[in-house]
Short mmCIF file of C-alpha atoms and ligand atoms in Angstrom, two decimals:
data_model
loop_
_atom_site.label_atom_id
_atom_site.label_comp_id
_atom_site.label_asym_id
_atom_site.label_seq_id
_atom_site.Cartn_x
_atom_site.Cartn_y
_atom_site.Cartn_z
CA MET A 1 -9.14 -7.14 71.62
CA PHE A 2 -10.15 -6.32 68.11
CA ASP A 3 -8.90 -2.94 66.75
CA TYR A 4 -10.84 -1.63 63.76
CA LYS A 5 -12.98 1.05 62.33
CA SER A 6 -16.42 0.02 61.55
CA TYR A 7 -18.89 0.80 58.80
CA LYS A 8 -20.84 2.88 61.46
CA ASP A 9 -17.91 5.19 62.01
CA VAL A 10 -18.17 6.85 58.59
CA ASP A 11 -21.04 8.31 56.54
CA LEU A 12 -21.94 5.74 53.77
CA LYS A 13 -24.96 7.53 52.46
CA GLY A 14 -24.89 7.86 48.79
CA LYS A 15 -21.44 6.14 48.54
CA LYS A 16 -20.24 3.31 46.34
CA ILE A 17 -19.08 0.39 48.53
CA LEU A 18 -17.28 -2.81 47.74
CA MET A 19 -18.16 -5.42 50.24
CA ARG A 20 -16.11 -8.64 50.41
CA VAL A 21 -18.44 -11.22 52.07
CA ASP A 22 -18.33 -14.91 52.70
CA ILE A 23 -21.33 -16.70 51.17
CA ASN A 24 -19.47 -19.91 50.39
CA SER A 25 -22.43 -22.38 50.68
CA ASN A 26 -23.24 -25.95 50.71
CA ILE A 27 -24.47 -26.65 47.18
CA ASP A 28 -26.76 -29.46 46.09
CA ILE A 29 -25.04 -30.00 42.76
CA GLU A 30 -27.51 -32.59 41.44
CA ASN A 31 -30.40 -30.21 41.80
CA ASN A 32 -28.46 -27.03 41.15
CA ARG A 33 -29.65 -25.28 44.38
CA ILE A 34 -28.10 -23.90 47.43
CA ARG A 35 -28.95 -25.66 50.67
CA GLU A 36 -30.03 -23.62 53.66
CA SER A 37 -27.16 -21.09 53.87
CA PRO A 38 -26.69 -19.25 57.25
CA ARG A 39 -24.11 -17.21 55.38
CA ILE A 40 -26.42 -15.80 52.87
CA HIS A 41 -29.03 -15.33 55.69
CA ALA A 42 -26.46 -13.35 57.75
CA LEU A 43 -25.79 -11.17 54.59
CA ILE A 44 -29.27 -9.95 54.18
CA PRO A 45 -29.54 -7.65 57.32
CA SER A 46 -26.09 -6.43 56.43
CA LEU A 47 -27.35 -5.35 53.00
CA GLU A 48 -30.47 -3.86 54.70
CA GLU A 49 -28.32 -1.68 56.92
CA LEU A 50 -26.53 -0.39 53.79
CA LYS A 51 -29.63 0.48 51.87
CA ASP A 52 -28.50 4.08 51.37
CA SER A 53 -25.33 3.07 49.39
CA ALA A 54 -24.64 1.30 46.20
CA VAL A 55 -23.26 -2.00 47.26
CA VAL A 56 -21.05 -4.41 45.16
CA VAL A 57 -20.80 -7.79 46.68
CA MET A 58 -17.66 -9.78 46.14
CA ALA A 59 -17.19 -13.38 47.35
CA HIS A 60 -16.00 -16.91 46.61
CA GLN A 61 -17.61 -20.41 46.29
CA SER A 62 -15.45 -23.26 47.14
CA ARG A 63 -12.03 -23.71 45.42
CA PRO A 64 -10.95 -24.21 41.83
CA GLY A 65 -11.20 -27.79 40.86
CA ALA A 66 -13.87 -28.77 43.32
CA LYS A 67 -17.33 -29.94 42.26
CA ASP A 68 -18.98 -26.98 44.09
CA PHE A 69 -16.75 -24.37 42.47
CA THR A 70 -19.61 -22.66 40.80
CA SER A 71 -20.44 -19.06 39.63
CA LEU A 72 -22.34 -16.80 42.09
CA GLU A 73 -25.43 -16.64 40.02
CA LEU A 74 -27.26 -18.98 42.37
CA HIS A 75 -26.16 -17.01 45.28
CA ALA A 76 -27.40 -13.72 43.59
CA GLU A 77 -30.75 -15.37 42.96
CA GLU A 78 -31.04 -16.39 46.62
CA ILE A 79 -30.13 -12.87 47.79
CA ARG A 80 -32.69 -11.52 45.32
CA LYS A 81 -35.49 -13.69 46.83
CA LEU A 82 -34.57 -12.44 50.39
CA LEU A 83 -33.83 -8.78 49.75
CA ASP A 84 -36.41 -6.18 49.15
CA ARG A 85 -34.26 -4.23 46.66
CA PRO A 86 -32.82 -4.64 43.11
CA VAL A 87 -30.13 -7.30 43.03
CA LYS A 88 -28.05 -7.47 39.85
CA TYR A 89 -25.48 -10.12 38.90
CA VAL A 90 -22.62 -9.93 36.46
CA ASP A 91 -20.54 -12.95 35.48
CA ASP A 92 -17.36 -11.13 35.59
CA VAL A 93 -15.01 -9.91 38.43
CA PHE A 94 -12.92 -6.99 37.12
CA GLY A 95 -13.23 -7.17 33.34
CA GLU A 96 -15.11 -4.77 31.09
CA LYS A 97 -18.56 -6.08 32.03
CA ALA A 98 -17.87 -5.82 35.68
CA ILE A 99 -16.46 -2.22 35.38
CA ASN A 100 -19.49 -1.07 33.44
CA ALA A 101 -21.95 -2.81 35.89
CA ILE A 102 -20.16 -1.16 38.89
CA LYS A 103 -20.20 2.29 37.21
CA ASP A 104 -23.86 1.91 36.39
CA LEU A 105 -24.91 0.90 39.95
CA ASN A 106 -27.27 3.32 41.64
CA VAL A 107 -27.72 3.95 45.34
CA GLY A 108 -30.12 1.47 46.73
CA GLU A 109 -29.05 -1.30 44.38
CA VAL A 110 -26.93 -4.30 44.97
CA LEU A 111 -24.61 -5.92 42.43
CA VAL A 112 -23.15 -9.46 42.92
CA LEU A 113 -19.84 -10.12 40.99
CA ASN A 114 -18.83 -13.59 39.97
CA ASN A 115 -16.77 -16.03 41.97
CA VAL A 116 -13.62 -14.06 42.83
CA ARG A 117 -11.64 -17.22 42.83
CA THR A 118 -12.08 -17.54 39.16
CA TRP A 119 -9.07 -15.14 39.08
CA GLU A 120 -6.16 -17.30 39.54
CA LEU A 121 -4.21 -14.86 41.81
CA GLU A 122 -7.10 -14.88 44.32
CA THR A 123 -6.13 -18.27 45.79
CA LYS A 124 -2.55 -17.19 46.53
CA GLN A 125 -1.70 -15.91 50.06
CA PHE A 126 -0.02 -12.49 50.35
CA LYS A 127 1.51 -11.98 53.83
CA ASP A 128 2.83 -8.78 52.53
CA PHE A 129 -0.32 -6.66 52.08
CA SER A 130 1.48 -4.07 49.87
CA GLU A 131 2.29 -6.83 47.34
CA ALA A 132 -1.51 -7.68 47.04
CA GLU A 133 -2.33 -3.92 46.60
CA GLU A 134 -0.28 -3.82 43.41
CA LEU A 135 -2.31 -6.70 41.76
CA GLU A 136 -4.34 -6.04 38.72
CA MET A 137 -7.72 -6.78 40.29
CA ILE A 138 -7.14 -4.31 43.11
CA GLN A 139 -5.64 -1.65 40.84
CA THR A 140 -8.57 -1.99 38.48
CA LEU A 141 -11.42 -1.87 40.98
CA ALA A 142 -10.16 0.25 43.87
CA PRO A 143 -10.62 3.62 42.00
CA LEU A 144 -14.26 2.88 41.37
CA PHE A 145 -15.15 2.78 45.17
CA ASP A 146 -15.44 5.22 47.96
CA TYR A 147 -15.13 2.52 50.78
CA PHE A 148 -14.12 -1.10 51.17
CA ILE A 149 -15.84 -3.32 53.69
CA ALA A 150 -14.31 -6.41 55.20
CA ASP A 151 -17.29 -8.65 56.05
CA ALA A 152 -15.92 -12.13 54.88
CA PHE A 153 -15.45 -13.26 58.50
CA GLY A 154 -15.63 -16.88 57.38
CA ALA A 155 -12.58 -16.32 55.18
CA ALA A 156 -10.69 -14.06 57.68
CA HIS A 157 -7.89 -16.52 58.00
CA ARG A 158 -6.99 -16.17 54.24
CA ALA A 159 -4.43 -13.65 53.17
CA GLN A 160 -6.05 -13.44 49.71
CA PRO A 161 -6.12 -10.23 47.68
CA SER A 162 -9.80 -9.70 48.04
CA ILE A 163 -9.63 -9.96 51.72
CA ILE A 164 -6.48 -7.87 52.50
CA GLY A 165 -5.59 -6.00 49.31
CA TRP A 166 -7.85 -2.96 49.33
CA PRO A 167 -6.19 0.48 50.20
CA THR A 168 -8.41 0.77 53.29
CA LEU A 169 -10.78 -1.35 55.20
CA LEU A 170 -13.87 -1.04 57.39
CA ALA A 171 -15.46 -3.85 59.46
CA GLY A 172 -18.84 -4.63 58.07
CA PRO A 173 -21.98 -5.67 60.03
CA THR A 174 -21.34 -9.39 60.10
CA THR A 175 -17.66 -8.94 61.17
CA VAL A 176 -18.69 -6.54 64.00
CA LYS A 177 -21.21 -9.05 65.31
CA GLU A 178 -18.77 -11.83 65.09
CA PHE A 179 -16.16 -9.83 66.94
CA LYS A 180 -18.55 -9.27 69.75
CA TYR A 181 -19.18 -13.01 70.22
CA MET A 182 -15.50 -13.92 69.75
CA SER A 183 -14.38 -11.27 72.40
CA LYS A 184 -16.90 -12.91 74.87
CA ILE A 185 -15.63 -16.36 74.24
CA ILE A 186 -11.88 -15.43 74.34
CA GLU A 187 -11.87 -12.97 77.13
CA ASN A 188 -14.28 -14.22 79.52
CA PRO A 189 -15.90 -17.63 78.75
CA GLU A 190 -18.32 -18.85 81.34
CA LYS A 191 -17.26 -22.41 82.49
CA PRO A 192 -17.65 -25.19 81.83
CA MET A 193 -16.65 -24.55 78.26
CA VAL A 194 -17.14 -27.31 75.68
CA MET A 195 -16.10 -27.72 72.02
CA LEU A 196 -17.97 -30.07 69.84
CA ILE A 197 -15.70 -31.04 67.03
CA GLY A 198 -16.66 -32.82 63.77
CA GLY A 199 -16.62 -32.65 60.00
CA ALA A 200 -13.37 -32.43 58.05
CA LYS A 201 -10.16 -30.48 58.42
CA ALA A 202 -9.17 -32.64 61.22
CA ILE A 203 -5.68 -31.31 62.00
CA ASP A 204 -6.95 -27.75 62.18
CA LYS A 205 -9.62 -28.72 64.73
CA PHE A 206 -7.18 -30.76 66.69
CA LYS A 207 -4.75 -27.85 67.03
CA ALA A 208 -7.49 -25.45 68.19
CA MET A 209 -8.69 -27.99 70.77
CA LYS A 210 -5.01 -28.38 71.99
CA PHE A 211 -4.48 -24.70 72.28
CA ASN A 212 -7.53 -24.15 74.29
CA PHE A 213 -6.60 -27.05 76.61
CA GLU A 214 -3.23 -25.69 77.08
CA ASN A 215 -4.51 -22.28 77.85
CA GLU A 216 -7.00 -23.73 80.42
CA LYS A 217 -10.02 -22.31 78.62
CA LEU A 218 -11.49 -25.73 77.54
CA ASP A 219 -13.13 -28.20 79.81
CA TYR A 220 -14.27 -30.81 77.44
CA ALA A 221 -13.66 -31.56 73.72
CA LEU A 222 -16.49 -33.83 72.24
CA CYS A 223 -14.75 -35.36 69.20
CA SER A 224 -16.57 -36.79 66.18
CA GLY A 225 -16.03 -36.77 62.48
CA LEU A 226 -12.48 -36.93 61.12
CA THR A 227 -10.99 -35.49 64.22
CA ALA A 228 -12.23 -38.44 66.28
CA ILE A 229 -10.86 -40.78 63.57
CA LEU A 230 -7.52 -38.98 63.63
CA ILE A 231 -7.07 -39.21 67.47
CA MET A 232 -8.39 -42.85 67.55
CA GLU A 233 -5.82 -43.85 64.91
CA ALA A 234 -3.02 -42.00 66.60
CA ILE A 235 -3.61 -43.78 69.89
CA GLY A 236 -3.88 -47.22 68.28
CA ILE A 237 -7.66 -47.68 67.80
CA GLU A 238 -8.15 -49.06 64.38
CA THR A 239 -11.11 -47.49 62.56
CA GLY A 240 -11.03 -49.35 59.29
CA GLU A 241 -9.28 -48.54 55.99
CA PRO A 242 -11.84 -46.25 54.48
CA ASN A 243 -11.81 -43.96 57.56
CA LYS A 244 -8.04 -44.12 58.01
CA ALA A 245 -7.47 -43.14 54.32
CA ALA A 246 -9.42 -39.80 54.96
CA ILE A 247 -6.85 -38.78 57.67
CA ALA A 248 -3.69 -40.70 56.57
CA LYS A 249 -1.78 -37.46 55.71
CA ASP A 250 -2.57 -35.66 58.95
CA LEU A 251 -1.83 -38.81 60.83
CA GLU A 252 1.63 -39.16 59.34
CA LYS A 253 2.49 -35.52 60.16
CA ALA A 254 1.16 -35.22 63.62
CA LYS A 255 0.90 -38.66 65.15
CA GLU A 256 3.38 -38.18 68.05
CA ASP A 257 1.75 -34.72 68.93
CA ILE A 258 -1.71 -36.21 68.97
CA LYS A 259 -0.72 -39.08 71.11
CA GLU A 260 0.96 -36.83 73.62
CA THR A 261 -1.86 -34.39 73.72
CA TYR A 262 -4.27 -37.26 74.18
CA GLU A 263 -2.23 -38.59 77.10
CA LYS A 264 -2.10 -35.20 78.69
CA PHE A 265 -5.79 -34.37 78.24
CA LYS A 266 -7.58 -37.74 78.04
CA GLU A 267 -10.01 -37.12 80.89
CA LYS A 268 -11.18 -34.22 78.86
CA ILE A 269 -11.22 -35.54 75.34
CA ILE A 270 -14.37 -37.46 74.78
CA LEU A 271 -14.11 -39.95 71.99
CA PRO A 272 -17.18 -41.70 70.39
CA LYS A 273 -18.17 -45.03 71.96
CA ASP A 274 -20.15 -46.07 68.83
CA LEU A 275 -20.47 -44.90 65.20
CA ILE A 276 -23.11 -45.42 62.44
CA ILE A 277 -22.55 -47.16 59.15
CA ASP A 278 -25.05 -47.27 56.24
CA ASP A 279 -26.53 -50.75 56.22
CA ASN A 280 -28.64 -50.75 53.00
CA GLY A 281 -30.16 -47.41 53.87
CA ASN A 282 -30.59 -48.16 57.55
CA ARG A 283 -28.59 -46.84 60.43
CA LYS A 284 -26.40 -49.58 62.04
CA ALA A 285 -24.59 -48.56 65.22
CA ILE A 286 -21.31 -50.25 65.75
CA ASN A 287 -19.01 -50.06 68.82
CA ILE A 288 -15.61 -48.67 68.38
CA ASP A 289 -13.88 -51.98 68.99
CA GLU A 290 -15.76 -53.40 66.00
CA LEU A 291 -14.76 -50.61 63.47
CA LYS A 292 -11.82 -52.70 62.02
CA LYS A 293 -14.14 -55.79 61.51
CA TYR A 294 -16.71 -53.74 59.50
CA ASN A 295 -14.03 -51.74 57.64
CA ALA A 296 -16.68 -49.20 56.38
CA VAL A 297 -17.08 -45.49 56.30
CA THR A 298 -18.73 -44.31 59.50
CA GLY A 299 -21.07 -41.36 58.78
CA ASP A 300 -22.43 -40.37 62.21
CA ILE A 301 -22.25 -40.74 65.96
CA GLY A 302 -24.13 -43.63 67.45
CA PRO A 303 -26.70 -43.64 70.26
CA LYS A 304 -24.30 -44.15 73.17
CA THR A 305 -22.03 -41.35 71.87
CA THR A 306 -24.94 -39.11 71.40
CA GLU A 307 -26.00 -39.62 75.12
CA ASP A 308 -22.47 -38.90 76.32
CA PHE A 309 -22.13 -35.77 74.38
CA LYS A 310 -25.61 -34.52 75.29
CA SER A 311 -24.99 -35.07 79.07
CA ILE A 312 -21.93 -32.75 78.85
CA ILE A 313 -23.48 -30.17 76.60
CA ILE A 314 -26.63 -29.76 78.78
CA LYS A 315 -24.43 -28.83 81.81
CA ALA A 316 -22.00 -26.54 79.75
CA LYS A 317 -22.14 -22.74 80.01
CA THR A 318 -20.19 -22.07 76.72
CA ILE A 319 -20.49 -24.42 73.73
CA ILE A 320 -18.80 -23.99 70.49
CA ALA A 321 -19.70 -26.41 67.69
CA ASN A 322 -17.32 -26.64 64.58
CA GLY A 323 -18.05 -29.13 62.09
CA PRO A 324 -21.05 -31.59 61.92
CA PRO A 325 -20.65 -34.92 63.72
CA GLY A 326 -22.22 -36.72 60.73
CA ILE A 327 -22.58 -36.49 56.96
CA PHE A 328 -26.03 -34.83 57.50
CA GLU A 329 -26.55 -34.17 53.81
CA LYS A 330 -27.39 -38.00 53.65
CA GLU A 331 -30.66 -38.88 55.51
CA VAL A 332 -29.15 -42.06 57.03
CA PHE A 333 -26.27 -40.01 58.78
CA ARG A 334 -28.34 -37.01 59.95
CA LYS A 335 -29.69 -37.83 63.35
CA GLY A 336 -26.48 -37.28 65.31
CA THR A 337 -25.92 -33.84 64.09
CA PHE A 338 -29.45 -32.81 64.54
CA ASP A 339 -29.47 -34.23 68.10
CA MET A 340 -26.36 -32.13 68.92
CA VAL A 341 -27.94 -28.84 67.64
CA GLU A 342 -31.12 -29.72 69.62
CA ALA A 343 -28.93 -30.17 72.82
CA MET A 344 -27.20 -26.97 72.23
CA ALA A 345 -30.45 -25.18 71.87
CA GLU A 346 -31.73 -26.77 75.05
CA ALA A 347 -28.54 -25.69 76.85
CA ALA A 348 -29.09 -22.09 75.61
CA LYS A 349 -32.70 -22.02 76.32
CA THR A 350 -33.01 -23.64 79.73
CA GLY A 351 -29.43 -23.42 80.97
CA GLY A 352 -28.61 -19.97 79.76
CA ALA A 353 -25.49 -21.21 77.95
CA LEU A 354 -23.71 -19.29 75.14
CA ALA A 355 -24.22 -21.79 72.45
CA VAL A 356 -22.39 -20.85 69.20
CA ILE A 357 -22.53 -22.87 65.96
CA GLY A 358 -19.45 -22.35 63.78
CA GLY A 359 -18.77 -23.14 60.03
CA GLY A 360 -20.73 -23.19 56.93
CA GLU A 361 -21.53 -26.85 57.09
CA MET A 362 -22.62 -27.06 60.76
CA GLY A 363 -24.65 -23.78 60.23
CA THR A 364 -26.44 -25.44 57.40
CA ALA A 365 -27.18 -28.42 59.49
CA ALA A 366 -28.41 -26.22 62.33
CA GLU A 367 -30.91 -24.57 59.94
CA MET A 368 -32.04 -27.89 58.37
CA SER A 369 -32.61 -29.26 61.95
CA GLY A 370 -35.11 -26.46 62.85
CA TYR A 371 -33.25 -25.61 66.10
CA ALA A 372 -31.02 -22.93 64.66
CA LYS A 373 -33.35 -20.14 66.03
CA ASP A 374 -32.84 -21.41 69.70
CA VAL A 375 -28.99 -21.41 69.68
CA SER A 376 -27.28 -18.26 70.80
CA PHE A 377 -25.44 -17.43 67.62
CA ILE A 378 -24.64 -18.95 64.26
CA SER A 379 -21.17 -17.87 63.21
CA THR A 380 -20.29 -17.64 59.56
CA GLY A 381 -16.65 -18.61 60.49
CA GLY A 382 -15.47 -22.31 60.45
CA GLY A 383 -11.69 -22.33 60.07
CA ALA A 384 -11.60 -18.59 60.70
CA LEU A 385 -13.36 -19.00 64.06
CA LEU A 386 -11.00 -21.81 65.06
CA GLU A 387 -7.92 -19.86 64.25
CA ILE A 388 -9.12 -16.78 66.13
CA LEU A 389 -10.12 -18.87 69.12
CA SER A 390 -6.54 -20.37 68.92
CA GLY A 391 -5.15 -16.99 69.48
CA LYS A 392 -3.89 -16.25 65.96
CA ASP A 393 -3.73 -12.82 64.48
CA VAL A 394 -5.55 -13.79 61.21
CA PRO A 395 -5.01 -11.68 57.95
CA MET A 396 -8.30 -9.93 57.85
CA VAL A 397 -8.26 -8.80 61.51
CA ARG A 398 -4.62 -7.58 60.94
CA ALA A 399 -5.69 -5.86 57.76
CA LEU A 400 -8.58 -4.11 59.59
CA ARG A 401 -6.10 -2.90 62.20
CA GLU A 402 -3.58 -1.64 59.64
CA LYS A 403 -5.96 -0.15 57.06
CA LYS A 404 -8.34 2.08 58.73
CA PRO A 405 -9.53 4.79 56.50
C1 3PG B 501 -14.91 -21.60 54.56
O1 3PG B 501 -15.85 -22.20 54.14
O2 3PG B 501 -14.18 -22.02 55.65
C2 3PG B 501 -14.54 -20.30 54.05
O3 3PG B 501 -15.41 -19.81 53.07
C3 3PG B 501 -13.07 -20.32 53.56
O4 3PG B 501 -12.92 -21.24 52.53
P1 3PG B 501 -11.61 -21.83 52.18
O5 3PG B 501 -11.18 -22.79 53.25
O6 3PG B 501 -11.69 -22.48 50.78
O7 3PG B 501 -10.59 -20.72 51.97
#
């Protein structure tokens, strides 16, 4: 179903390559460090495969204005620790410093450029690819390279210049691997198929769930995080003001659609029975009908919900997790997320299930839990994976099809 030319189809030996990757990571701002980053870990074998080329790495971190909108210096340091080759960094994207560093780069070396989103046009979407091709960054950098590799699977749903603007595109190692797993899930998923949905971006996750129910792919959606709050509020379960505030905009836009979808698929949409609040540093489980009374932020799934979710995961044959069930960065809200990763690992190990963890956040949680090695695959895609699983022809996939060298 994916139509592309891969990095293996051409001879990259001795060539200068620009590789757009996604190493957008969970950053511990207070301690100026990157938390476990499956996206960086996925990049290492890709760079190892390209050891006979001079590779320039282009990537983004977060979005302008956000707290974790940082330079890529920490990322370069992390890559340097893990890769057995010279890794340089330049705090520039396509200015003179970057151009000189690219020209000076030798075969066998890696150069990481600064956060591409420091260039303001990078956050714009270009449906018309030829318009992006005319932009200054593309025009300046393109003549310096022999090949352009699309390996930012996690940002495949963004029609941003660095993803779709290059004159030609080859699928990189991470992309090829991701396509293999996506094809398996889309074309022939073994049933029962379960989605474990958590984290933020509630409306996108709701839409992916709905699409997969309507196409009779999905057997169960285990809902937690903001998606659960969104559905509960839409069907009249009050979750307390702090929770409701987090989904208010989505609720206003999509309430009727959510209600209808829930009505249609309620046997298959599993909502939490209990959630956790922070009670002076202790986990306090409260039942759903008490949420309004406590009027507090809920940060994790409770023990009854965990048991419900586990009993379904363990019997599933295809499991896709997207977004963590809890705010796992905080110790008090960690358990539910780690328990889910453990259940997925168990389903893969003993039940032979295809257990795929999606999204930067859930991937980080999986690595922190210690069970990451036992799940089938940690995808670097969050939103991108959801859109592809929802049948969308996302920009990077389209660009790979249209820009084969
Ligand atoms: C992600 O983390 O989902 C990707 O890196 C894309 O980031 P974005 O949603 O800021 O475009």
